[in-house]
Coordinates of C-alpha atoms and ligand atoms in Angstrom, one line a residue:
M1 CA -8.3 9.5 40.1
A2 CA -7.9 6.3 42.1
D3 CA -6.9 4.0 39.4
Y4 CA -5.0 1.4 41.5
V5 CA -5.3 -1.0 44.4
V6 CA -2.6 -1.8 46.9
A7 CA -2.1 -5.3 48.3
I8 CA 0.0 -5.9 51.4
D9 CA 1.4 -9.5 51.3
Q10 CA 2.7 -10.2 54.8
G11 CA 4.4 -13.6 54.1
T12 CA 6.6 -16.0 56.0
T13 CA 9.9 -14.8 54.6
S14 CA 9.1 -11.3 53.5
T15 CA 6.5 -8.5 53.4
R16 CA 5.5 -7.1 50.0
A17 CA 3.3 -4.2 48.9
I18 CA 2.2 -4.5 45.3
I19 CA 0.2 -2.0 43.3
F20 CA -2.2 -3.3 40.7
D21 CA -4.2 -1.6 37.9
K22 CA -7.6 -2.5 36.7
S23 CA -6.3 -5.2 34.4
G24 CA -4.7 -7.0 37.3
S25 CA -1.2 -6.1 36.1
I26 CA 1.6 -5.1 38.5
V27 CA 2.4 -1.4 38.4
S28 CA 5.1 -1.4 41.1
S29 CA 6.1 -3.2 44.3
G30 CA 8.2 -3.0 47.4
Q31 CA 9.6 -6.0 49.4
L32 CA 11.6 -6.5 52.6
E33 CA 12.6 -9.8 54.2
H34 CA 12.4 -10.2 58.0
E35 CA 14.6 -12.3 60.3
Q36 CA 13.7 -15.9 60.8
I37 CA 14.4 -16.6 64.5
F38 CA 15.2 -20.2 65.5
P39 CA 15.7 -20.2 69.3
K40 CA 15.7 -24.0 69.5
A41 CA 15.2 -27.1 67.3
G42 CA 11.6 -26.9 66.1
W43 CA 11.0 -23.3 67.2
V44 CA 10.4 -20.6 64.6
E45 CA 9.6 -17.0 65.5
H46 CA 9.2 -13.6 63.9
D47 CA 9.5 -10.1 65.4
P48 CA 6.0 -8.5 65.0
I49 CA 7.5 -5.0 65.3
E50 CA 10.0 -5.7 62.5
I51 CA 7.1 -6.9 60.4
W52 CA 5.0 -3.8 61.0
N53 CA 8.0 -1.5 60.3
N54 CA 8.6 -3.4 57.1
T55 CA 5.0 -3.1 56.1
R56 CA 5.2 0.7 56.4
E57 CA 8.4 0.8 54.4
V58 CA 7.3 -1.4 51.5
I59 CA 4.1 0.7 51.1
G60 CA 6.4 3.7 50.7
Q61 CA 8.7 1.8 48.3
A62 CA 5.8 0.8 46.1
L63 CA 4.1 4.2 46.0
S64 CA 7.4 6.1 45.3
K65 CA 8.5 3.7 42.5
A66 CA 5.3 4.4 40.6
D67 CA 5.2 8.0 41.6
L68 CA 1.8 7.6 43.2
T69 CA 0.1 9.1 46.3
R70 CA -2.8 8.0 48.4
H71 CA -5.2 9.8 46.0
D72 CA -4.3 7.3 43.4
I73 CA -5.3 4.3 45.6
A74 CA -8.9 3.1 45.7
A75 CA -8.4 0.4 48.4
V76 CA -6.0 -1.7 50.4
G77 CA -6.1 -5.4 50.6
I78 CA -4.2 -7.6 53.1
T79 CA -3.0 -11.2 52.7
N80 CA -0.8 -13.0 55.1
Q81 CA 1.0 -16.1 56.4
R82 CA -1.9 -17.7 58.1
E83 CA -1.5 -19.6 61.4
T84 CA 1.3 -17.4 62.7
A85 CA 0.2 -16.1 66.1
V86 CA 0.8 -12.6 67.5
V87 CA -0.4 -11.6 71.0
W88 CA -0.1 -7.9 72.0
D89 CA -1.1 -5.4 74.6
K90 CA -3.9 -3.3 73.3
N91 CA -2.9 -0.3 75.5
T92 CA 0.7 -0.1 74.4
G93 CA 0.7 -1.9 71.0
Q94 CA 3.7 -4.0 72.2
P95 CA 3.7 -7.7 71.5
V96 CA 4.1 -9.8 74.7
Y97 CA 6.2 -12.3 72.8
N98 CA 7.6 -12.9 69.3
A99 CA 5.1 -14.2 66.7
I100 CA 5.1 -18.0 66.8
V101 CA 5.2 -19.1 63.2
W102 CA 3.0 -21.7 61.6
Q103 CA 6.0 -24.1 61.1
D104 CA 6.8 -24.1 64.9
T105 CA 6.3 -27.4 66.6
R106 CA 6.8 -26.4 70.3
T107 CA 3.1 -26.9 71.1
Q108 CA 3.2 -30.7 70.6
P109 CA 2.8 -31.3 74.3
I110 CA -0.3 -29.0 74.3
V111 CA -1.7 -30.9 71.3
D112 CA -1.1 -34.2 73.1
R113 CA -2.8 -32.9 76.2
L114 CA -5.9 -31.7 74.3
A115 CA -6.0 -34.9 72.2
A116 CA -5.9 -37.2 75.3
D117 CA -9.7 -36.8 75.5
G118 CA -11.1 -37.6 72.0
G119 CA -8.0 -37.9 69.9
V120 CA -6.6 -35.4 67.3
E121 CA -9.9 -35.4 65.4
R122 CA -11.8 -34.2 68.5
F123 CA -13.0 -30.9 67.0
K124 CA -12.6 -31.8 63.3
Q125 CA -16.3 -32.0 62.4
I126 CA -16.8 -28.5 63.8
V127 CA -13.7 -26.7 62.7
G128 CA -12.4 -28.8 59.8
L129 CA -9.0 -29.3 61.3
P130 CA -7.2 -31.9 63.3
L131 CA -5.4 -30.8 66.5
A132 CA -1.9 -30.0 65.3
T133 CA 1.0 -27.7 66.2
Y134 CA 0.4 -26.0 62.8
F135 CA -2.7 -24.1 63.8
S136 CA -2.7 -20.8 65.7
G137 CA -4.9 -21.9 68.7
T138 CA -2.2 -24.0 70.4
K139 CA 0.3 -21.2 69.9
I140 CA -1.9 -18.8 71.9
V141 CA -2.1 -21.4 74.7
W142 CA 1.7 -21.6 74.8
I143 CA 2.0 -17.8 75.1
L144 CA -0.6 -17.7 77.9
E145 CA 1.1 -20.5 79.8
N146 CA 4.7 -19.5 79.3
V147 CA 5.0 -15.7 79.1
E148 CA 5.1 -14.2 82.6
G149 CA 2.0 -12.2 83.4
A150 CA 0.3 -13.0 80.1
R151 CA -2.6 -15.1 81.5
E152 CA -3.5 -12.4 84.1
K153 CA -3.4 -9.6 81.5
A154 CA -5.5 -11.7 79.1
E155 CA -8.1 -12.4 81.7
A156 CA -8.2 -8.6 82.5
G157 CA -9.0 -8.0 78.8
D158 CA -5.7 -6.2 78.0
L159 CA -4.3 -8.6 75.4
L160 CA -5.3 -9.1 71.8
F161 CA -4.5 -12.1 69.6
G162 CA -4.3 -12.0 65.8
T163 CA -2.7 -13.7 62.9
T164 CA -0.6 -11.2 60.9
D165 CA -3.5 -9.9 58.9
S166 CA -5.1 -8.7 62.2
W167 CA -1.8 -7.3 63.4
V168 CA -1.3 -5.3 60.2
L169 CA -4.9 -4.2 60.1
W170 CA -4.9 -3.0 63.7
N171 CA -1.7 -1.0 63.3
L172 CA -2.8 0.4 59.9
T173 CA -6.1 1.7 61.3
G174 CA -4.6 3.4 64.4
G175 CA -3.2 0.8 66.8
P176 CA -3.9 1.8 70.4
D177 CA -5.7 4.8 69.0
G178 CA -8.8 3.1 67.7
G179 CA -7.2 0.3 65.7
V180 CA -9.7 -2.2 64.2
H181 CA -9.3 -5.7 65.7
A182 CA -10.7 -8.0 63.1
T183 CA -9.9 -10.9 60.8
D184 CA -11.6 -12.6 57.9
V185 CA -13.2 -16.0 57.8
T186 CA -10.3 -17.7 56.0
N187 CA -7.8 -16.7 58.7
A188 CA -10.3 -17.5 61.4
S189 CA -10.8 -21.0 60.0
R190 CA -7.1 -21.8 60.8
T191 CA -7.3 -21.2 64.5
L192 CA -9.2 -24.3 65.6
F193 CA -11.8 -22.1 67.2
M194 CA -14.2 -21.2 64.4
D195 CA -17.4 -23.1 63.6
L196 CA -17.4 -23.7 59.9
E197 CA -21.2 -23.4 59.7
T198 CA -21.9 -20.4 61.8
L199 CA -18.6 -18.6 61.1
S200 CA -18.4 -17.6 64.8
W201 CA -16.0 -18.5 67.7
R202 CA -17.0 -21.6 69.6
D203 CA -17.3 -20.8 73.3
D204 CA -17.0 -24.5 74.3
I205 CA -13.7 -25.0 72.3
L206 CA -12.3 -21.8 73.8
E207 CA -13.1 -23.1 77.2
V208 CA -11.3 -26.3 76.6
F209 CA -8.2 -24.4 75.3
G210 CA -8.4 -21.8 78.1
V211 CA -8.4 -18.9 75.8
P212 CA -10.4 -15.8 76.8
K213 CA -12.8 -14.7 74.0
S214 CA -11.9 -11.0 74.6
M215 CA -8.5 -11.7 73.0
L216 CA -10.0 -12.8 69.7
P217 CA -10.6 -10.5 66.7
E218 CA -14.1 -10.0 65.2
I219 CA -14.7 -12.4 62.3
K220 CA -15.6 -10.5 59.2
S221 CA -16.0 -11.4 55.5
S222 CA -13.1 -11.4 53.1
S223 CA -14.3 -8.4 51.2
E224 CA -15.8 -5.4 53.0
V225 CA -14.6 -2.1 54.4
Y226 CA -13.0 -2.8 57.8
G227 CA -11.8 0.7 58.4
Q228 CA -9.7 3.6 57.1
V229 CA -5.9 3.9 57.2
E230 CA -4.8 6.2 60.1
A231 CA -3.6 9.8 59.6
S232 CA 0.2 9.3 59.9
S233 CA 0.4 6.8 57.1
L234 CA 1.2 7.5 53.4
L235 CA -2.2 5.8 52.7
R236 CA -4.1 8.0 55.0
E237 CA -7.9 7.6 54.8
V238 CA -7.7 4.8 52.1
P239 CA -10.2 2.1 53.0
V240 CA -8.9 -1.3 54.0
A241 CA -11.4 -3.5 52.3
G242 CA -10.0 -7.1 51.7
I243 CA -8.4 -9.8 53.8
L244 CA -7.6 -13.3 52.7
G245 CA -5.1 -15.8 54.1
D246 CA -2.3 -16.2 51.6
Q247 CA -3.4 -19.5 50.1
Q248 CA -7.0 -18.5 49.8
A249 CA -5.8 -15.2 48.3
A250 CA -3.8 -17.1 45.7
T251 CA -6.9 -19.2 44.8
F252 CA -8.8 -16.0 44.4
G253 CA -6.0 -14.4 42.3
Q254 CA -6.1 -17.5 40.1
A255 CA -9.8 -16.8 39.5
A256 CA -10.7 -20.3 40.9
F257 CA -14.0 -19.0 42.2
D258 CA -16.2 -22.0 41.4
T259 CA -16.8 -25.5 42.6
G260 CA -14.2 -27.9 41.3
E261 CA -11.6 -25.2 40.5
S262 CA -8.2 -25.4 42.2
K263 CA -4.7 -24.1 42.3
N264 CA -1.4 -25.2 43.8
T265 CA 1.1 -22.6 45.3
Y266 CA 4.8 -23.4 45.5
G267 CA 6.3 -21.1 48.2
T268 CA 7.9 -21.8 51.6
G269 CA 5.5 -24.7 51.6
N270 CA 3.0 -26.0 49.1
F271 CA -0.7 -25.6 49.4
L272 CA -3.3 -27.1 47.0
I273 CA -6.7 -25.7 47.4
F274 CA -9.8 -27.2 45.8
N275 CA -13.0 -25.1 45.9
T276 CA -16.1 -27.1 47.0
G277 CA -18.5 -24.1 46.6
E278 CA -21.1 -23.5 49.3
E279 CA -20.8 -27.1 50.5
I280 CA -18.7 -28.1 53.5
V281 CA -16.9 -31.3 52.5
H282 CA -15.1 -33.4 55.2
S283 CA -12.1 -35.2 53.8
K284 CA -11.5 -38.9 54.2
N285 CA -8.0 -38.6 52.9
G286 CA -6.1 -36.3 55.1
L287 CA -7.1 -32.9 53.7
L288 CA -8.3 -30.0 55.7
T289 CA -11.7 -28.3 55.4
T290 CA -11.3 -24.6 55.3
L291 CA -13.0 -21.4 54.2
G292 CA -12.3 -20.4 50.6
Y293 CA -13.7 -16.8 50.7
K294 CA -16.8 -14.8 51.7
L295 CA -17.7 -11.7 49.8
G296 CA -19.6 -9.3 52.0
D297 CA -23.0 -10.7 52.9
A298 CA -23.0 -13.4 50.2
A299 CA -22.8 -17.1 51.2
P300 CA -19.3 -18.4 52.1
H301 CA -17.3 -20.6 49.8
Y302 CA -15.5 -23.6 51.3
A303 CA -12.5 -25.6 50.2
L304 CA -10.5 -28.7 50.7
E305 CA -6.8 -28.0 51.3
G306 CA -3.7 -30.1 51.1
S307 CA -1.0 -28.4 53.1
I308 CA 2.7 -29.4 52.7
A309 CA 5.0 -27.8 55.3
V310 CA 8.3 -27.9 53.5
T311 CA 9.0 -27.3 49.7
G312 CA 10.7 -24.0 48.9
S313 CA 12.1 -23.9 52.4
L314 CA 14.0 -27.0 51.6
V315 CA 15.8 -25.1 48.9
Q316 CA 16.5 -22.3 51.4
W317 CA 17.8 -24.9 53.8
L318 CA 20.2 -26.2 51.1
R319 CA 21.3 -22.6 50.6
D320 CA 21.5 -21.4 54.3
N321 CA 22.3 -24.5 56.3
L322 CA 24.4 -26.5 53.9
G323 CA 25.7 -23.7 51.7
I324 CA 25.9 -25.9 48.6
I325 CA 24.0 -23.2 46.6
K326 CA 24.2 -19.4 47.0
S327 CA 20.8 -18.5 45.7
A328 CA 17.5 -20.5 45.2
P329 CA 17.6 -20.4 41.4
E330 CA 21.1 -22.0 41.5
I331 CA 19.4 -25.3 42.5
E332 CA 18.2 -25.7 39.0
D333 CA 21.7 -25.4 37.5
L334 CA 23.0 -28.0 40.0
A335 CA 20.1 -30.4 39.3
K336 CA 20.8 -30.2 35.6
T337 CA 24.4 -31.5 36.1
V338 CA 22.8 -35.0 36.5
D339 CA 20.1 -36.9 34.6
D340 CA 18.2 -38.3 37.6
N341 CA 18.3 -38.5 41.4
G342 CA 20.8 -41.3 41.4
G343 CA 18.5 -43.3 43.7
A344 CA 18.3 -40.5 46.4
Y345 CA 15.0 -39.4 48.0
F346 CA 14.7 -36.5 50.4
V347 CA 11.6 -36.4 52.6
P348 CA 11.7 -33.0 54.3
A349 CA 9.6 -33.8 57.4
F350 CA 11.2 -30.9 59.3
S351 CA 8.0 -30.0 61.0
G352 CA 6.6 -33.5 61.0
L353 CA 4.5 -34.4 57.9
F354 CA 1.4 -32.4 57.1
A355 CA -1.1 -33.6 54.4
P356 CA -2.0 -36.3 53.7
Y357 CA -0.1 -38.0 56.6
W358 CA -0.4 -35.6 59.6
R359 CA 2.5 -37.4 61.4
S360 CA 4.0 -35.1 64.0
D361 CA 6.4 -37.9 65.0
A362 CA 8.1 -37.8 61.6
R363 CA 11.4 -36.0 61.0
G364 CA 13.4 -35.4 57.8
A365 CA 15.3 -38.2 56.0
L366 CA 17.6 -38.5 53.0
V367 CA 17.5 -42.1 51.9
G368 CA 18.8 -44.3 49.1
L369 CA 22.3 -43.0 49.5
T370 CA 25.3 -44.8 48.0
R371 CA 28.8 -43.7 47.2
Y372 CA 27.6 -42.8 43.8
V373 CA 25.3 -39.9 44.9
N374 CA 26.7 -36.4 44.5
K375 CA 25.4 -32.9 45.2
G376 CA 23.7 -32.8 41.8
H377 CA 21.6 -35.8 42.7
I378 CA 20.7 -34.2 46.1
A379 CA 19.6 -31.0 44.3
R380 CA 17.4 -33.1 42.1
A381 CA 16.0 -35.0 45.1
V382 CA 15.2 -31.7 46.8
L383 CA 13.2 -30.5 43.8
E384 CA 11.6 -33.9 43.3
A385 CA 10.4 -33.9 46.9
T386 CA 8.1 -31.0 46.1
A387 CA 6.7 -32.8 43.1
F388 CA 6.1 -36.1 45.0
Q389 CA 4.5 -34.4 47.9
T390 CA 2.2 -32.5 45.5
R391 CA 1.3 -35.8 43.8
E392 CA 0.2 -37.3 47.1
V393 CA -2.0 -34.3 47.9
L394 CA -3.5 -34.5 44.4
E395 CA -4.3 -38.2 44.9
A396 CA -6.2 -37.2 48.1
V397 CA -8.1 -34.4 46.3
N398 CA -9.1 -36.8 43.5
A399 CA -10.2 -39.4 46.0
D400 CA -12.2 -36.9 48.1
S401 CA -13.9 -35.2 45.1
G402 CA -14.5 -38.4 43.1
V403 CA -13.3 -36.6 40.0
D404 CA -9.7 -36.6 38.7
L405 CA -8.2 -33.1 38.1
T406 CA -7.3 -32.8 34.4
E407 CA -4.7 -30.0 34.9
L408 CA -3.1 -28.1 37.7
K409 CA -2.9 -24.3 37.9
V410 CA 0.3 -23.2 39.7
D411 CA 1.8 -20.1 41.2
G412 CA 4.5 -19.1 43.8
G413 CA 8.2 -18.6 43.8
M414 CA 9.3 -22.1 42.9
I415 CA 7.4 -22.2 39.6
A416 CA 10.2 -20.2 38.0
N417 CA 12.0 -23.6 38.1
N418 CA 11.4 -25.3 34.7
T419 CA 13.1 -28.5 35.7
L420 CA 10.7 -28.8 38.7
M421 CA 7.6 -27.9 36.6
Q422 CA 8.5 -30.5 34.0
F423 CA 9.1 -33.2 36.6
Q424 CA 5.8 -32.1 38.3
A425 CA 3.8 -32.7 35.1
D426 CA 5.7 -36.0 34.6
I427 CA 4.9 -37.3 38.1
L428 CA 1.2 -36.1 38.0
G429 CA 0.5 -37.3 34.5
V430 CA -1.5 -34.1 33.9
P431 CA -0.5 -30.7 32.4
V432 CA 0.8 -28.0 34.7
V433 CA -0.3 -24.4 33.8
R434 CA 1.1 -21.1 34.8
P435 CA -0.7 -17.7 34.6
V436 CA 0.8 -14.4 33.3
V437 CA 0.5 -12.7 36.7
A438 CA 2.3 -15.2 39.0
E439 CA 1.9 -12.9 42.1
T440 CA -1.5 -14.4 42.6
T441 CA -1.4 -14.1 46.4
A442 CA -1.2 -10.3 46.3
L443 CA -3.6 -10.2 43.3
G444 CA -6.2 -12.1 45.3
A445 CA -6.1 -9.6 48.2
A446 CA -6.3 -6.7 45.7
Y447 CA -9.3 -8.3 44.1
A448 CA -11.1 -8.7 47.4
A449 CA -10.4 -5.1 48.3
G450 CA -11.3 -3.8 44.9
L451 CA -14.6 -5.7 44.8
A452 CA -15.7 -4.2 48.1
T453 CA -15.1 -0.7 46.9
G454 CA -16.6 -1.0 43.4
F455 CA -13.1 -0.8 41.7
W456 CA -14.1 -4.1 40.1
E457 CA -17.7 -4.8 39.5
N458 CA -17.9 -8.6 39.8
L459 CA -16.2 -11.9 39.4
D460 CA -16.6 -11.9 35.7
D461 CA -14.4 -8.8 35.5
L462 CA -11.7 -10.7 37.3
R463 CA -12.0 -13.9 35.3
K464 CA -11.2 -11.9 32.2
N465 CA -7.9 -10.9 33.7
W466 CA -6.6 -14.5 34.0
Q467 CA -4.3 -15.4 31.1
E468 CA -2.2 -18.5 30.5
D469 CA 1.6 -18.0 30.3
S470 CA 3.1 -21.4 30.0
R471 CA 2.2 -25.1 30.1
W472 CA 4.2 -28.2 30.8
T473 CA 2.9 -31.6 29.6
P474 CA 3.8 -35.0 30.9
Q475 CA 6.5 -36.8 29.1
M476 CA 7.5 -39.7 31.4
D477 CA 6.1 -43.1 30.6
E478 CA 3.6 -44.6 33.0
E479 CA 5.8 -47.5 34.2
E480 CA 8.6 -45.1 35.2
R481 CA 6.1 -42.8 36.9
D482 CA 4.7 -45.7 39.0
R483 CA 8.2 -46.9 40.0
Q484 CA 9.2 -43.4 41.1
I485 CA 6.0 -42.9 43.2
R486 CA 6.5 -46.4 44.8
L487 CA 10.1 -45.5 45.8
W488 CA 8.9 -42.1 47.2
K489 CA 6.2 -43.7 49.3
K490 CA 8.8 -46.1 50.7
A491 CA 11.1 -43.2 51.5
V492 CA 8.2 -41.5 53.4
T493 CA 7.7 -44.5 55.7
R494 CA 11.4 -44.1 56.7
T495 CA 10.6 -40.8 58.5
F496 CA 7.9 -42.2 60.7
D497 CA 8.2 -42.8 64.5
W498 CA 11.4 -40.7 64.8
V499 CA 10.2 -38.4 67.6
D500 CA 10.0 -40.3 70.9
D501 CA 10.8 -39.3 74.5
D502 CA 14.5 -39.7 73.7
V503 CA 14.3 -37.1 71.0
R504 CA 11.9 -34.8 72.8
N505 CA 13.9 -34.6 75.9
A506 CA 17.3 -34.2 74.2
Ligands
ATP601 N1 14.3 -21.0 40.9 C1 13.9 -21.5 42.0 N2 13.9 -22.9 42.2 C2 13.5 -23.5 43.3 N3 13.0 -22.8 44.4 C3 12.9 -21.5 44.3 C4 13.3 -20.8 43.1 N4 13.1 -19.4 43.3 C5 12.6 -19.3 44.6 N5 12.4 -20.5 45.1 C6 11.9 -20.9 46.4 O1 10.6 -20.3 46.5 C7 10.3 -19.8 47.8 C8 9.8 -18.4 47.7 O2 8.6 -18.4 47.0 P1 7.4 -17.3 47.4 O3 8.0 -16.0 47.5 O4 6.3 -17.7 46.6 O5 7.3 -17.9 48.9 P2 6.2 -17.6 49.9 O6 5.9 -18.9 50.7 O7 5.1 -16.9 49.4 O8 7.0 -16.8 50.9 P3 6.3 -15.9 51.9 O9 5.6 -16.8 52.8 O10 7.3 -15.1 52.4 O11 5.3 -15.1 51.1 C9 11.6 -19.9 48.6 O12 11.4 -20.9 49.5 C10 12.6 -20.2 47.6 O13 13.5 -21.2 48.1
MG602 MG1 3.6 -15.9 50.0

């Protein structure tokens, strides 16, 4: 009997396969990290072949740990790092270049060129996004303009583009041998090319970008059978039936299905998503308008999103680039050696600032330093940066929605950090709540796949699976909270205007 669903979570730092049972509990999992390639300052790449090989391997790990075979699996769901762009040859299956990762800022000159006519909000009313290096569209343009022969091959119809959901789906379903080239509405809504109302590619925008439509995947719903897994896979003939971008998947896994529900995920970056139901809401406060999910033929659900580029990756930076901790959890021990930040504020504008500022000219700054500050204070400042950035995004959500959020549902790798979660509640002034299954990203993809295949009946089935695990309540007094936020906002202004021609040409 097929009593389980597999979710493939193709993330920024690793690829996971997680097997869930009907109660939404994890039965087993496999995980492999892939190399982060930094060819130059501001450039971030992944090797798509490594990612695909890892995907195959983690599926094997998860199945064998639980002693299961394909006959036990009802469906496969895919979730993924969202704006990371892969371009490959459909005849050979070979990528023409490494995947250009969402954090990569090399396309700033392309953004400037496109924004010269109409500014960065040129297409915002149609696609929900400002022109920014973050989104996959400008990354495709870079590949077409900089990889030898790419433009000609693309014009001839030989190249395909996909975010990593499409890359994994195409390979899972046969690759050059009949692989399905599709994506879901949530991933499509991060390209700069999809019309939020019609959920189709905009020919006029593609023309401005110079991207041939033949490269683009077919836009499908988030929950339907896209195809079957190909014959050489351990999951042979299992239907692939769910795709959601990682942040939308986490929202779905948190059972935040209805208007006004939300979640905040603390991973490589932080992403707060606020469900606006069937209504497209345009932000006045620096949030993105994006797809929440679409189940088969049902109407799409939209969302507002506050994206923060650097949160958990700042902890990794402390570990990998400075070496003052050996593992991510050690940051909490170090932070606990002091009572406060000692006056230090760390604004990690490594990829510029995303929500709510959208300042690509910003770069990171550690300010407020005196001879007093030690590495414990810096560890605290690193953790606090995540909480302050979240506070600013929450302010934007409250302003856009006109209702103040009364608690924040959280998930992601950083929520294991109690010191951070307590400080987060203190700085927000509302409780922070963690569910039992913290792997909400994978769970959301499993839900989407299981709904399409009748493994789960309906959303009520899924709501029942959500259970509270822990809750942090605010303890900081209001005066201190206001003072901290004031200092943080001052620190943020110190990162502005850093990137100019001197920096760009260095
Ligand atoms: N105890 C901890 N304290 C602070 N940060 C932590 C802790 N444990 C993990 N992290 C951070 O959490 C992040 C990993 O979280 P998670 O696995 O949710 O990331 P992710 O963004 O989903 O990654 P991916 O994109 O690969 O899926 C890392 O950046 C790591 O530095
Ligand atoms: Mg993730």
